Coordinates of C-alpha atoms and ligand atoms in Angstrom, one line a residue:
M9 CA -0.8 -15.3 27.3
S10 CA -2.0 -12.5 25.1
R11 CA -3.7 -13.3 21.8
L12 CA -3.3 -11.4 18.6
E13 CA -6.9 -11.1 17.7
Q14 CA -7.4 -11.6 14.0
T15 CA -9.5 -13.2 11.4
S16 CA -8.9 -16.9 11.1
P17 CA -10.2 -18.0 7.7
D18 CA -12.5 -21.0 7.9
H19 CA -10.5 -23.4 6.0
G20 CA -13.4 -25.9 5.9
S21 CA -12.6 -29.0 4.0
R22 CA -12.1 -29.3 0.3
P23 CA -10.1 -31.8 -1.6
P24 CA -6.7 -30.6 -2.7
L25 CA -6.6 -29.4 -6.3
V26 CA -4.2 -31.0 -8.7
A27 CA -4.4 -29.2 -11.9
E28 CA -2.6 -27.7 -14.9
C29 CA -3.4 -24.2 -16.2
D30 CA -1.8 -21.4 -18.2
V31 CA -1.5 -18.9 -15.4
V32 CA -1.7 -18.9 -11.6
V33 CA -2.6 -15.5 -10.2
V34 CA -1.7 -15.2 -6.5
G35 CA -3.8 -12.6 -4.7
A36 CA -7.4 -11.4 -5.3
G37 CA -7.0 -7.7 -4.4
F38 CA -7.4 -5.0 -7.0
G39 CA -4.3 -6.2 -8.9
G40 CA -5.2 -9.9 -8.8
L41 CA -8.9 -9.5 -9.7
Y42 CA -8.0 -7.5 -12.8
A43 CA -5.3 -9.9 -13.8
I44 CA -7.7 -12.8 -13.6
Y45 CA -10.2 -10.9 -15.7
R46 CA -7.8 -9.8 -18.4
L47 CA -6.0 -13.1 -18.7
R48 CA -9.3 -15.0 -18.9
E49 CA -10.3 -12.6 -21.7
L50 CA -7.1 -13.4 -23.4
G51 CA -8.4 -17.0 -23.6
L52 CA -6.0 -18.4 -21.0
K53 CA -6.9 -20.9 -18.3
V54 CA -6.4 -19.0 -15.1
I55 CA -6.5 -20.2 -11.4
G56 CA -6.5 -17.6 -8.7
I57 CA -5.3 -18.3 -5.2
E58 CA -6.2 -16.1 -2.3
A59 CA -5.3 -16.4 1.4
A60 CA -8.4 -14.5 2.6
S61 CA -12.0 -15.9 2.5
D62 CA -13.0 -13.3 -0.1
V63 CA -11.7 -10.8 -2.6
G64 CA -10.5 -7.3 -1.7
G65 CA -6.9 -7.7 -0.6
T66 CA -5.9 -4.9 1.7
W67 CA -9.6 -3.9 2.0
Y68 CA -10.5 -7.4 3.2
W69 CA -8.0 -7.3 6.0
N70 CA -7.9 -3.6 7.1
R71 CA -11.3 -3.4 8.9
Y72 CA -10.0 -1.2 11.7
P73 CA -12.3 1.7 12.8
G74 CA -11.6 4.7 10.6
A75 CA -10.1 2.8 7.6
R76 CA -10.8 4.6 4.4
C77 CA -9.0 5.5 1.2
D78 CA -6.6 8.5 1.1
I79 CA -7.3 9.2 -2.6
P80 CA -10.7 10.5 -3.6
S81 CA -13.1 7.5 -4.2
L82 CA -13.9 8.7 -7.7
L83 CA -10.3 8.3 -8.6
Y84 CA -9.7 5.2 -6.4
S85 CA -11.6 3.1 -8.8
Y86 CA -10.8 0.9 -11.8
T87 CA -10.7 2.7 -15.2
W88 CA -10.9 -0.3 -17.4
S89 CA -14.7 -0.7 -17.6
E90 CA -16.9 2.2 -18.6
E91 CA -20.0 0.1 -17.5
L92 CA -18.5 -0.5 -14.1
R93 CA -17.7 3.2 -13.8
R94 CA -21.2 4.2 -14.7
E95 CA -23.0 1.7 -12.5
W96 CA -21.0 2.1 -9.3
R97 CA -21.8 5.1 -7.2
W98 CA -19.5 6.1 -4.3
S99 CA -21.2 7.6 -1.3
E100 CA -18.4 9.6 0.2
K101 CA -15.5 11.7 -1.1
Y102 CA -13.1 9.2 0.7
A103 CA -14.9 5.9 0.9
A104 CA -14.7 3.8 4.0
Q105 CA -13.3 0.2 4.0
P106 CA -16.7 -1.5 3.9
E107 CA -17.7 0.4 0.8
I108 CA -14.4 -0.3 -0.9
L109 CA -14.7 -4.0 0.0
R110 CA -18.2 -4.0 -1.5
Y111 CA -16.8 -2.5 -4.7
A112 CA -14.2 -5.3 -5.0
Q113 CA -16.9 -7.9 -4.3
H114 CA -19.2 -6.2 -6.9
V115 CA -16.4 -6.4 -9.5
A116 CA -15.8 -10.1 -8.7
D117 CA -19.6 -10.8 -9.1
R118 CA -20.2 -8.5 -12.1
F119 CA -17.4 -10.1 -14.1
A120 CA -17.9 -13.7 -12.7
L121 CA -14.4 -14.0 -11.3
R122 CA -15.1 -15.8 -8.0
S123 CA -15.4 -19.3 -9.6
L124 CA -11.8 -19.0 -10.7
I125 CA -10.4 -18.2 -7.3
R126 CA -9.4 -20.7 -4.5
F127 CA -10.1 -18.8 -1.3
D128 CA -8.7 -19.5 2.2
T129 CA -5.6 -20.8 0.5
R130 CA -2.1 -19.6 0.9
V131 CA 0.7 -20.3 -1.6
T132 CA 3.6 -21.9 0.2
D133 CA 6.0 -22.8 -2.7
A134 CA 6.5 -22.1 -6.4
D135 CA 9.2 -24.0 -8.2
W136 CA 10.4 -23.4 -11.7
D137 CA 11.0 -26.5 -13.8
E138 CA 13.5 -25.4 -16.5
A139 CA 12.9 -28.5 -18.7
A140 CA 9.2 -28.3 -18.7
E141 CA 9.2 -24.5 -18.6
S142 CA 6.5 -24.3 -16.0
W143 CA 5.9 -23.4 -12.4
T144 CA 4.7 -25.9 -9.8
V145 CA 2.7 -24.0 -7.3
R146 CA 1.9 -25.6 -3.9
T147 CA -0.5 -24.3 -1.2
D148 CA -1.2 -24.8 2.5
R149 CA -4.4 -26.8 1.4
G150 CA -2.3 -29.4 -0.4
D151 CA -3.0 -28.1 -3.9
C152 CA -0.4 -28.6 -6.6
I153 CA -0.9 -26.6 -9.7
V154 CA 1.4 -26.6 -12.7
A155 CA 1.3 -23.4 -14.8
S156 CA 3.5 -21.9 -17.5
T157 CA 3.2 -18.5 -15.9
C158 CA 2.8 -17.1 -12.4
V159 CA 1.4 -13.6 -11.7
M160 CA 2.2 -12.5 -8.2
A161 CA -0.4 -9.9 -7.2
T162 CA 0.3 -10.3 -3.5
G163 CA 0.1 -6.6 -2.6
N164 CA 2.7 -4.2 -1.2
L165 CA 1.2 -3.8 2.3
S166 CA -0.1 -7.3 3.1
V167 CA 2.4 -8.7 5.6
P168 CA 1.8 -7.0 9.0
N169 CA 4.8 -5.9 11.0
K170 CA 4.3 -7.2 14.5
P171 CA 7.2 -5.7 16.5
K172 CA 8.8 -7.9 19.1
L173 CA 7.9 -5.7 22.1
P174 CA 9.4 -7.3 25.1
G175 CA 6.7 -9.1 27.1
L176 CA 3.9 -8.7 24.6
E177 CA 3.0 -12.4 24.9
R178 CA 2.2 -11.8 28.6
F179 CA -0.4 -9.1 28.1
H180 CA -3.7 -10.5 29.3
G181 CA -6.0 -8.4 27.1
P182 CA -6.7 -8.6 23.4
V183 CA -4.0 -7.3 20.9
Y184 CA -5.2 -6.2 17.5
H185 CA -3.2 -5.3 14.5
T186 CA -4.8 -2.8 12.2
G187 CA -3.9 -4.9 9.1
Q188 CA -5.6 -8.1 10.5
W189 CA -8.6 -6.7 12.2
P190 CA -11.3 -9.1 13.3
H191 CA -14.6 -9.3 11.4
Q192 CA -16.8 -8.6 14.3
E193 CA -17.2 -5.1 15.7
I194 CA -14.8 -4.4 18.5
D195 CA -16.4 -2.4 21.3
F196 CA -13.8 -0.4 23.2
S197 CA -16.4 1.5 25.3
G198 CA -15.3 1.7 28.9
L199 CA -11.9 0.3 28.2
R200 CA -8.3 1.6 28.6
V201 CA -6.8 1.2 25.2
A202 CA -3.4 1.9 23.8
V203 CA -2.5 2.4 20.1
I204 CA 1.1 1.9 19.2
G205 CA 2.0 3.6 15.9
T206 CA 1.1 6.8 14.3
G207 CA 1.4 6.2 10.5
S208 CA -1.7 6.3 8.2
S209 CA -3.4 3.5 10.0
G210 CA -2.8 4.9 13.5
V211 CA -3.8 8.4 12.4
Q212 CA -7.1 7.1 11.0
T213 CA -8.0 4.8 13.9
I214 CA -6.9 7.0 16.9
P215 CA -9.9 9.4 16.6
M216 CA -12.3 6.5 16.2
V217 CA -10.9 4.5 19.2
A218 CA -10.9 7.7 21.2
K219 CA -14.7 8.1 20.7
A220 CA -15.4 4.8 22.5
A221 CA -12.5 4.2 24.9
R222 CA -12.5 5.3 28.5
R223 CA -8.8 6.1 28.2
L224 CA -6.7 6.2 25.1
T225 CA -2.9 6.2 25.3
V226 CA -1.0 6.7 22.0
F227 CA 2.6 5.5 21.9
Q228 CA 4.4 7.5 19.2
R229 CA 7.9 6.8 18.0
T230 CA 7.9 9.1 15.0
P231 CA 5.4 11.9 14.4
N232 CA 3.8 12.1 11.0
Y233 CA 2.7 15.0 8.8
S234 CA -1.1 14.7 8.4
V235 CA -3.5 16.9 6.6
P236 CA -7.3 17.0 6.9
A237 CA -9.3 14.8 4.5
R238 CA -12.4 17.0 4.7
N239 CA -14.4 13.9 3.9
A240 CA -18.1 14.5 3.0
P241 CA -20.9 12.7 1.3
L242 CA -20.8 12.8 -2.5
S243 CA -23.9 14.4 -4.1
D244 CA -24.9 13.8 -7.7
A245 CA -23.8 17.4 -8.3
D246 CA -20.3 16.6 -6.9
I247 CA -20.0 13.6 -9.1
A248 CA -21.0 15.5 -12.2
A249 CA -18.6 18.3 -11.3
A250 CA -15.8 15.8 -10.9
E251 CA -16.3 14.3 -14.4
P252 CA -14.0 16.7 -16.2
V253 CA -11.3 16.3 -13.6
I254 CA -11.5 12.5 -13.8
A255 CA -11.4 12.7 -17.6
K256 CA -8.3 14.9 -17.5
Y257 CA -6.6 12.6 -15.0
R258 CA -7.4 9.5 -17.1
E259 CA -6.0 11.3 -20.1
S260 CA -2.9 12.2 -18.1
L261 CA -2.3 8.5 -17.3
E262 CA -1.4 8.0 -20.9
S263 CA 0.9 11.0 -21.1
P264 CA 4.7 10.4 -21.4
E265 CA 5.0 12.9 -18.6
F266 CA 2.8 11.0 -16.2
G267 CA 4.8 10.3 -13.0
R268 CA 5.2 11.4 -9.4
V269 CA 7.9 14.0 -9.9
P270 CA 7.0 16.5 -12.6
A271 CA 9.5 17.2 -15.5
N272 CA 10.0 20.7 -14.3
A273 CA 10.6 19.6 -10.7
F274 CA 14.2 20.7 -10.6
D275 CA 14.0 24.2 -12.0
A276 CA 10.5 25.5 -11.6
P277 CA 10.2 29.0 -10.2
V278 CA 8.6 29.2 -6.8
P279 CA 6.8 32.3 -5.4
E280 CA 7.8 34.1 -2.2
R281 CA 7.3 32.4 1.1
D282 CA 4.0 34.4 1.8
A283 CA 2.6 33.3 -1.5
Q284 CA 3.6 29.7 -0.8
W285 CA 1.9 29.9 2.6
A286 CA -1.2 31.2 1.0
R287 CA -1.3 28.3 -1.5
Y288 CA -0.9 25.8 1.4
E289 CA -3.7 27.5 3.3
Q290 CA -5.9 27.0 0.2
L291 CA -5.0 23.4 -0.1
W292 CA -5.4 22.7 3.6
E293 CA -8.9 24.1 3.4
Q294 CA -9.6 22.0 0.4
G295 CA -8.4 18.9 2.2
G296 CA -6.6 15.7 1.0
G297 CA -3.2 15.2 -0.4
G298 CA -3.3 18.2 -2.8
I299 CA -0.6 19.9 -0.7
L300 CA 2.0 17.7 -2.4
T301 CA 1.1 19.2 -5.7
A302 CA 1.4 22.8 -4.5
F303 CA 4.7 23.3 -6.4
P304 CA 6.5 20.9 -8.8
N305 CA 9.6 21.0 -6.7
I306 CA 8.1 20.2 -3.3
L307 CA 9.6 16.8 -3.3
T308 CA 13.0 17.8 -4.8
D309 CA 13.9 21.1 -3.3
A310 CA 14.5 21.1 0.5
A311 CA 14.0 24.9 0.8
V312 CA 10.5 24.6 -0.8
N313 CA 9.7 21.6 1.2
D314 CA 10.8 23.3 4.5
V315 CA 8.1 25.9 4.1
A316 CA 5.4 23.2 3.7
C317 CA 6.8 21.5 6.8
D318 CA 6.6 24.8 8.7
F319 CA 3.1 25.3 7.5
V320 CA 1.9 21.9 8.8
R321 CA 3.7 22.3 12.1
D322 CA 2.0 25.7 12.5
K323 CA -1.3 24.1 11.9
I324 CA -0.6 21.4 14.5
R325 CA 0.3 24.1 17.0
G326 CA -3.0 25.9 16.2
I327 CA -5.1 22.8 16.7
V328 CA -3.5 21.1 19.7
N329 CA -4.0 23.0 23.0
D330 CA -1.1 21.6 25.0
P331 CA 2.1 23.1 23.7
A332 CA 4.2 20.1 24.7
T333 CA 1.9 17.6 23.0
A334 CA 1.8 19.8 19.9
E335 CA 5.6 19.9 19.9
A336 CA 5.8 16.1 20.2
L337 CA 3.3 15.7 17.4
S338 CA 5.3 17.9 15.0
P339 CA 7.6 16.1 12.7
K340 CA 11.0 17.8 12.5
D341 CA 13.6 15.5 11.1
Y342 CA 12.3 14.6 7.6
P343 CA 10.7 16.4 4.8
L344 CA 6.9 16.4 4.1
G345 CA 5.6 13.8 1.7
V346 CA 8.6 11.5 1.6
K347 CA 6.8 9.2 3.9
R348 CA 3.3 8.6 2.7
I349 CA 1.4 11.7 3.9
C350 CA -1.5 10.9 6.2
I351 CA -5.0 12.1 5.5
D352 CA -7.0 12.4 8.7
T353 CA -10.3 13.3 10.2
G354 CA -9.9 15.1 13.5
Y355 CA -6.5 13.4 14.3
F356 CA -4.7 16.3 16.0
A357 CA -7.8 17.6 17.7
T358 CA -8.2 14.2 19.3
Y359 CA -5.3 15.0 21.6
N360 CA -7.4 17.8 23.2
L361 CA -9.8 15.3 24.6
P362 CA -9.2 14.9 28.4
H363 CA -9.0 11.1 28.2
V364 CA -6.4 10.9 25.4
E365 CA -2.7 11.1 26.1
L366 CA 0.3 11.0 23.8
V367 CA 3.4 9.2 25.0
D368 CA 6.5 10.2 23.1
L369 CA 8.7 7.1 22.9
R370 CA 11.7 9.2 21.9
T371 CA 11.8 10.8 25.3
E372 CA 10.2 8.0 27.2
P373 CA 11.1 4.6 25.6
L374 CA 8.8 1.6 25.9
T375 CA 10.6 -0.9 28.1
S376 CA 8.2 -3.8 28.4
V377 CA 4.6 -5.0 28.0
T378 CA 3.4 -6.7 31.2
E379 CA 0.3 -8.7 32.0
T380 CA -1.6 -5.5 32.8
G381 CA -0.2 -2.9 30.4
V382 CA 2.8 -1.1 29.1
E383 CA 5.8 0.2 31.0
T384 CA 8.0 3.0 29.7
A385 CA 11.3 4.2 31.2
T386 CA 9.4 6.4 33.6
R387 CA 5.8 5.2 33.9
S388 CA 3.3 2.3 34.0
F389 CA 0.1 2.3 32.0
T390 CA -2.7 -0.1 32.9
L391 CA -4.5 -1.3 29.8
D392 CA -7.4 -3.5 28.7
A393 CA -6.6 -3.7 25.0
L394 CA -3.7 -2.9 22.7
V395 CA -3.8 -1.9 19.1
L396 CA -0.8 -2.3 17.0
A397 CA -0.8 0.2 14.1
T398 CA 2.7 -0.8 13.3
G399 CA 2.6 -1.2 9.6
Y400 CA 3.9 -3.8 7.2
D401 CA 6.9 -5.6 5.8
A402 CA 6.2 -3.6 2.7
M403 CA 6.7 -4.4 -1.0
T404 CA 8.8 -7.5 -0.5
G405 CA 7.2 -9.2 2.6
A406 CA 4.6 -11.3 0.8
L407 CA 6.9 -12.4 -2.0
A408 CA 9.7 -13.4 0.5
A409 CA 7.1 -15.3 2.6
M410 CA 6.7 -17.9 -0.2
Q411 CA 9.4 -20.3 -1.2
I412 CA 9.7 -19.1 -4.8
R413 CA 12.6 -21.1 -6.4
G414 CA 13.8 -20.0 -9.7
R415 CA 16.0 -21.3 -12.5
N416 CA 19.0 -22.0 -10.3
G417 CA 17.1 -23.3 -7.3
A418 CA 17.7 -20.2 -5.3
T419 CA 14.7 -18.6 -3.7
L420 CA 13.5 -15.1 -4.5
K421 CA 14.2 -14.2 -0.8
E422 CA 17.8 -15.4 -1.3
A423 CA 18.1 -13.5 -4.6
W424 CA 17.0 -10.4 -2.8
A425 CA 19.2 -10.8 0.3
D426 CA 20.9 -7.5 -0.4
G427 CA 17.7 -5.8 -1.4
P428 CA 15.0 -6.3 -4.0
S429 CA 15.7 -6.1 -7.7
A430 CA 13.3 -6.4 -10.6
Y431 CA 13.4 -5.2 -14.2
L432 CA 10.9 -2.4 -14.5
G433 CA 9.4 -3.7 -11.2
L434 CA 7.8 -6.4 -13.3
M435 CA 10.1 -9.4 -13.6
V436 CA 13.2 -10.8 -11.9
S437 CA 16.2 -12.4 -13.6
G438 CA 16.5 -16.1 -12.8
F439 CA 12.7 -16.3 -12.4
P440 CA 11.3 -16.9 -15.9
N441 CA 7.6 -16.4 -16.6
L442 CA 7.0 -14.9 -13.1
F443 CA 5.4 -11.5 -13.2
V444 CA 5.1 -9.2 -10.2
V445 CA 2.2 -6.7 -10.1
T446 CA 3.5 -3.4 -8.8
G447 CA 6.8 -4.9 -7.7
P448 CA 9.8 -3.0 -6.3
G449 CA 11.3 -0.9 -9.0
S450 CA 7.9 0.3 -10.2
P451 CA 5.9 3.4 -9.1
S452 CA 3.5 1.0 -7.3
V453 CA 2.7 2.6 -3.9
I454 CA 3.6 6.1 -5.0
G455 CA 0.3 7.5 -6.2
N456 CA -2.8 5.6 -7.0
V457 CA -2.0 1.9 -6.6
I458 CA -5.2 0.7 -8.4
H459 CA -4.0 2.5 -11.5
A460 CA -0.5 1.1 -11.0
C461 CA -2.1 -2.4 -10.9
E462 CA -4.1 -1.7 -14.0
N463 CA -1.0 -0.6 -15.9
H464 CA 1.0 -3.7 -14.9
V465 CA -1.9 -6.1 -15.6
E466 CA -2.4 -4.6 -19.1
W467 CA 1.4 -4.8 -19.8
I468 CA 1.5 -8.4 -18.7
T469 CA -1.6 -9.4 -20.7
A470 CA -0.2 -7.7 -23.8
C471 CA 3.1 -9.4 -23.2
L472 CA 1.6 -12.9 -22.9
G473 CA -0.7 -12.2 -25.8
S474 CA 2.3 -11.2 -28.0
M475 CA 4.3 -14.3 -26.9
R476 CA 1.4 -16.6 -27.7
A477 CA 1.0 -15.0 -31.1
R478 CA 4.7 -15.5 -31.8
G479 CA 4.8 -19.0 -30.4
L480 CA 7.2 -18.0 -27.6
T481 CA 7.0 -19.8 -24.3
R482 CA 9.5 -18.2 -22.0
I483 CA 10.4 -14.6 -20.9
E484 CA 13.0 -13.5 -18.4
P485 CA 14.9 -10.2 -17.9
E486 CA 18.5 -9.9 -18.9
P487 CA 20.6 -9.5 -15.7
D488 CA 22.3 -6.4 -17.1
A489 CA 19.0 -4.7 -18.0
E490 CA 17.7 -5.4 -14.5
R491 CA 20.9 -4.0 -12.9
A492 CA 20.7 -0.9 -15.1
W493 CA 17.0 -0.4 -14.2
M494 CA 17.6 -0.7 -10.5
A495 CA 20.5 1.7 -10.7
H496 CA 18.1 4.1 -12.5
V497 CA 15.5 3.6 -9.8
A498 CA 18.1 4.5 -7.1
D499 CA 19.3 7.5 -9.1
A500 CA 15.7 8.7 -9.6
A501 CA 15.2 8.5 -5.8
S502 CA 18.5 10.2 -5.1
R503 CA 17.4 13.3 -7.1
T504 CA 14.5 13.7 -4.7
L505 CA 14.0 14.2 -1.0
Y506 CA 12.5 10.7 -0.6
P507 CA 15.7 9.1 0.8
K508 CA 15.7 11.6 3.6
A509 CA 13.2 9.7 5.7
N510 CA 13.4 6.3 7.4
S511 CA 10.4 5.1 5.6
W512 CA 9.0 1.7 4.7
Y513 CA 9.6 2.8 1.0
Q514 CA 13.2 1.8 1.8
G515 CA 12.6 -1.0 4.3
A516 CA 13.7 1.1 7.2
N517 CA 10.8 0.0 9.4
I518 CA 11.8 -3.7 9.5
A519 CA 14.9 -4.6 11.6
G520 CA 17.6 -6.2 9.4
K521 CA 15.8 -5.4 6.1
P522 CA 18.3 -4.1 3.5
R523 CA 17.9 -0.4 2.8
V524 CA 16.9 0.0 -0.8
F525 CA 14.6 2.6 -2.1
M526 CA 11.9 0.4 -3.7
P527 CA 9.4 2.5 -5.5
Y528 CA 10.3 4.2 -8.8
V529 CA 9.9 7.9 -8.5
G530 CA 11.2 8.9 -11.9
Q531 CA 9.2 10.2 -14.8
G532 CA 7.1 8.7 -17.5
Y533 CA 7.1 5.1 -16.3
R534 CA 4.1 4.0 -18.2
H535 CA 5.3 5.5 -21.4
R536 CA 8.7 3.9 -20.9
I537 CA 7.4 0.3 -20.3
A538 CA 5.1 0.7 -23.2
Q539 CA 8.0 1.7 -25.4
I540 CA 10.0 -1.3 -24.2
A541 CA 7.2 -3.6 -25.2
Q542 CA 6.9 -1.9 -28.6
R543 CA 10.6 -2.4 -29.2
G544 CA 10.1 -6.1 -28.9
Y545 CA 10.6 -6.4 -25.1
E546 CA 14.0 -4.8 -24.9
G547 CA 16.0 -6.0 -22.0
F548 CA 14.1 -9.3 -21.9
V549 CA 15.2 -12.7 -23.3
L550 CA 12.3 -14.4 -25.0
R551 CA 12.3 -17.8 -26.6
Ligands
LIG18 P1 3.4 2.8 8.9 O1 3.2 4.0 8.1 O2 4.6 2.0 8.7 O3 3.3 3.2 10.4 C1 3.7 2.4 11.4 C2 3.8 3.1 12.7 O4 4.1 2.2 13.8 C3 4.9 4.2 12.7 O5 4.5 5.3 13.5 C4 6.0 3.4 13.4 O6 7.0 4.3 13.9 C5 5.3 2.7 14.4 N1 6.0 1.5 14.9 C6 6.5 0.5 14.2 N2 7.1 -0.4 15.0 C7 7.1 0.2 16.2 C8 7.7 -0.2 17.5 N3 8.4 -1.3 17.6 N4 7.5 0.7 18.5 C9 6.8 1.8 18.4 N5 6.3 2.2 17.2 C10 6.4 1.4 16.2 O7 2.2 1.8 8.8 P2 0.6 2.1 8.5 O8 0.2 3.2 9.3 O9 -0.1 0.8 8.6 O10 0.7 2.6 7.0 C11 1.4 1.9 6.0 C12 1.0 2.4 4.7 O11 -0.3 1.8 4.4 C13 0.7 3.8 4.6 O12 1.9 4.5 4.4 C14 -0.2 3.9 3.4 O13 0.5 3.8 2.2 C15 -1.0 2.6 3.6 N6 -2.2 3.0 4.3 C16 -3.1 3.8 3.7 C17 -4.3 4.2 4.3 C18 -5.2 5.0 3.6 O14 -5.4 6.1 4.0 N7 -5.8 4.6 2.6 C19 -4.5 3.8 5.6 C20 -3.6 3.0 6.2 C21 -2.4 2.6 5.6 P3 8.3 4.7 13.1 O15 7.7 5.7 12.0 O16 9.2 5.3 14.0 O17 8.8 3.4 12.4

């Protein structure tokens, strides 16, 4: 029987908590930590609940070799505390997981947040009591907490997708999922290892696993566009030089134009192909995801995007020695950037190593996992360990895993049976006083999720503060406002190339999941939600 090797939190023993408070915050990743901080500052009694043994969210769980951020560390940081910004020093351009986890831990200690959080505790149920206007939150530790408000900061990529590969349970060796990596170092040296999945996690871990393994077989279903990170240590001079860029970015966060698709995306002039190519060369050399900012219409105009795709395919052909492998690694059936672009360190070159092999599951489907390895339609692979880099039940998975019963007794999962719906990506009609941090219908995973979390936490805090000041106890979106917002979210996506890929953005990676494009890719989201608040929370019913 194969085991899925993972961290099993030490539940230890503690008496169940029976308590009342103002707000329960579920999750202690970057969204939850900041929510706990801000709501406590507002003077509210807050209880945080976290399934992991420590803070950090995705950075607690994703300990796979090669895990690091895909946004420069200097930007992948909170903006809300100038002291924090000054006292924390990132060591690399793209920080690795241990350093990002240390940052989250530092924030928890620096702002004394840990004592407010129940770790190793998973929320199982949350029930709305209409008469009492409160949520009763229950956990797998027997806790029962009554709170007037719930803030779900459960993360967009926190429920691993573990595909039902036929025979997987028979495999005799260890099976690891990148999103639930063990805490101890895994030594692959001398082993025959397979990685299934070539999204961001696979692309980051494959070169690292290849360094140790005796043989590495990569099973790829869909090739991904990946660009070099060009990671490097950060010197003091680098940090000083980045200051104006960071200041400009922070300023831009407040701009009405801030958003993924620029205002001139649909009619911006684009230079000739050679000039486009030259720009891509420059950005490729620079490294990171800058390629997506090359032209304002790169995500809206197929002709512009096609050149970028050709450029990356050309690069792959230039790096990978074996033409057939290069061909298999080249994405051809979807535009660049409409699945999260991968940022790698030596990914494509890894396939030039003699002990690394790519298996294209499109031409050679995986038929079963056996006691000793993997079988495809044409071959058998003997393996000692298996790595699943197969992604997540994204954006809705963690919310649907809890029994959240709203005003009419229906669960959130039932309410979302045909696809998720949330007004502004923040609240769901029928679920009063329940806020979702970076929920479906908000920009969330498009861009810098830490800043998306900050934006929502600040909006929620201001909303609760304003309600308190006005003696209001209940807030819920109007169904019509929510419907109109989701229609707008769909319309915004339809104006772009995003829907042209089977991405987790639209639930396409999970069998049976309704296809709804979940992130908001329109313009000026921050400005819009700020205005809605200013106009007395338009589209919400408060009382
Ligand atoms: P992902 O992008 O969903 O990739 C999962 C991979 O597994 C895909 O190649 C997928 O193929 C494959 N797969 C899934 N089920 C399979 C099956 N049954 N058989 C064969 N292959 C299968 O997941 P991820 O790589 O974990 O990344 C998810 C997101 O997390 C990223 O898009 C990013 O936002 C975030 N992330 C960020 C970083 C970072 O750099 N900071 C690192 C890791 C993750 P198909 O494409 O054909 O479905």
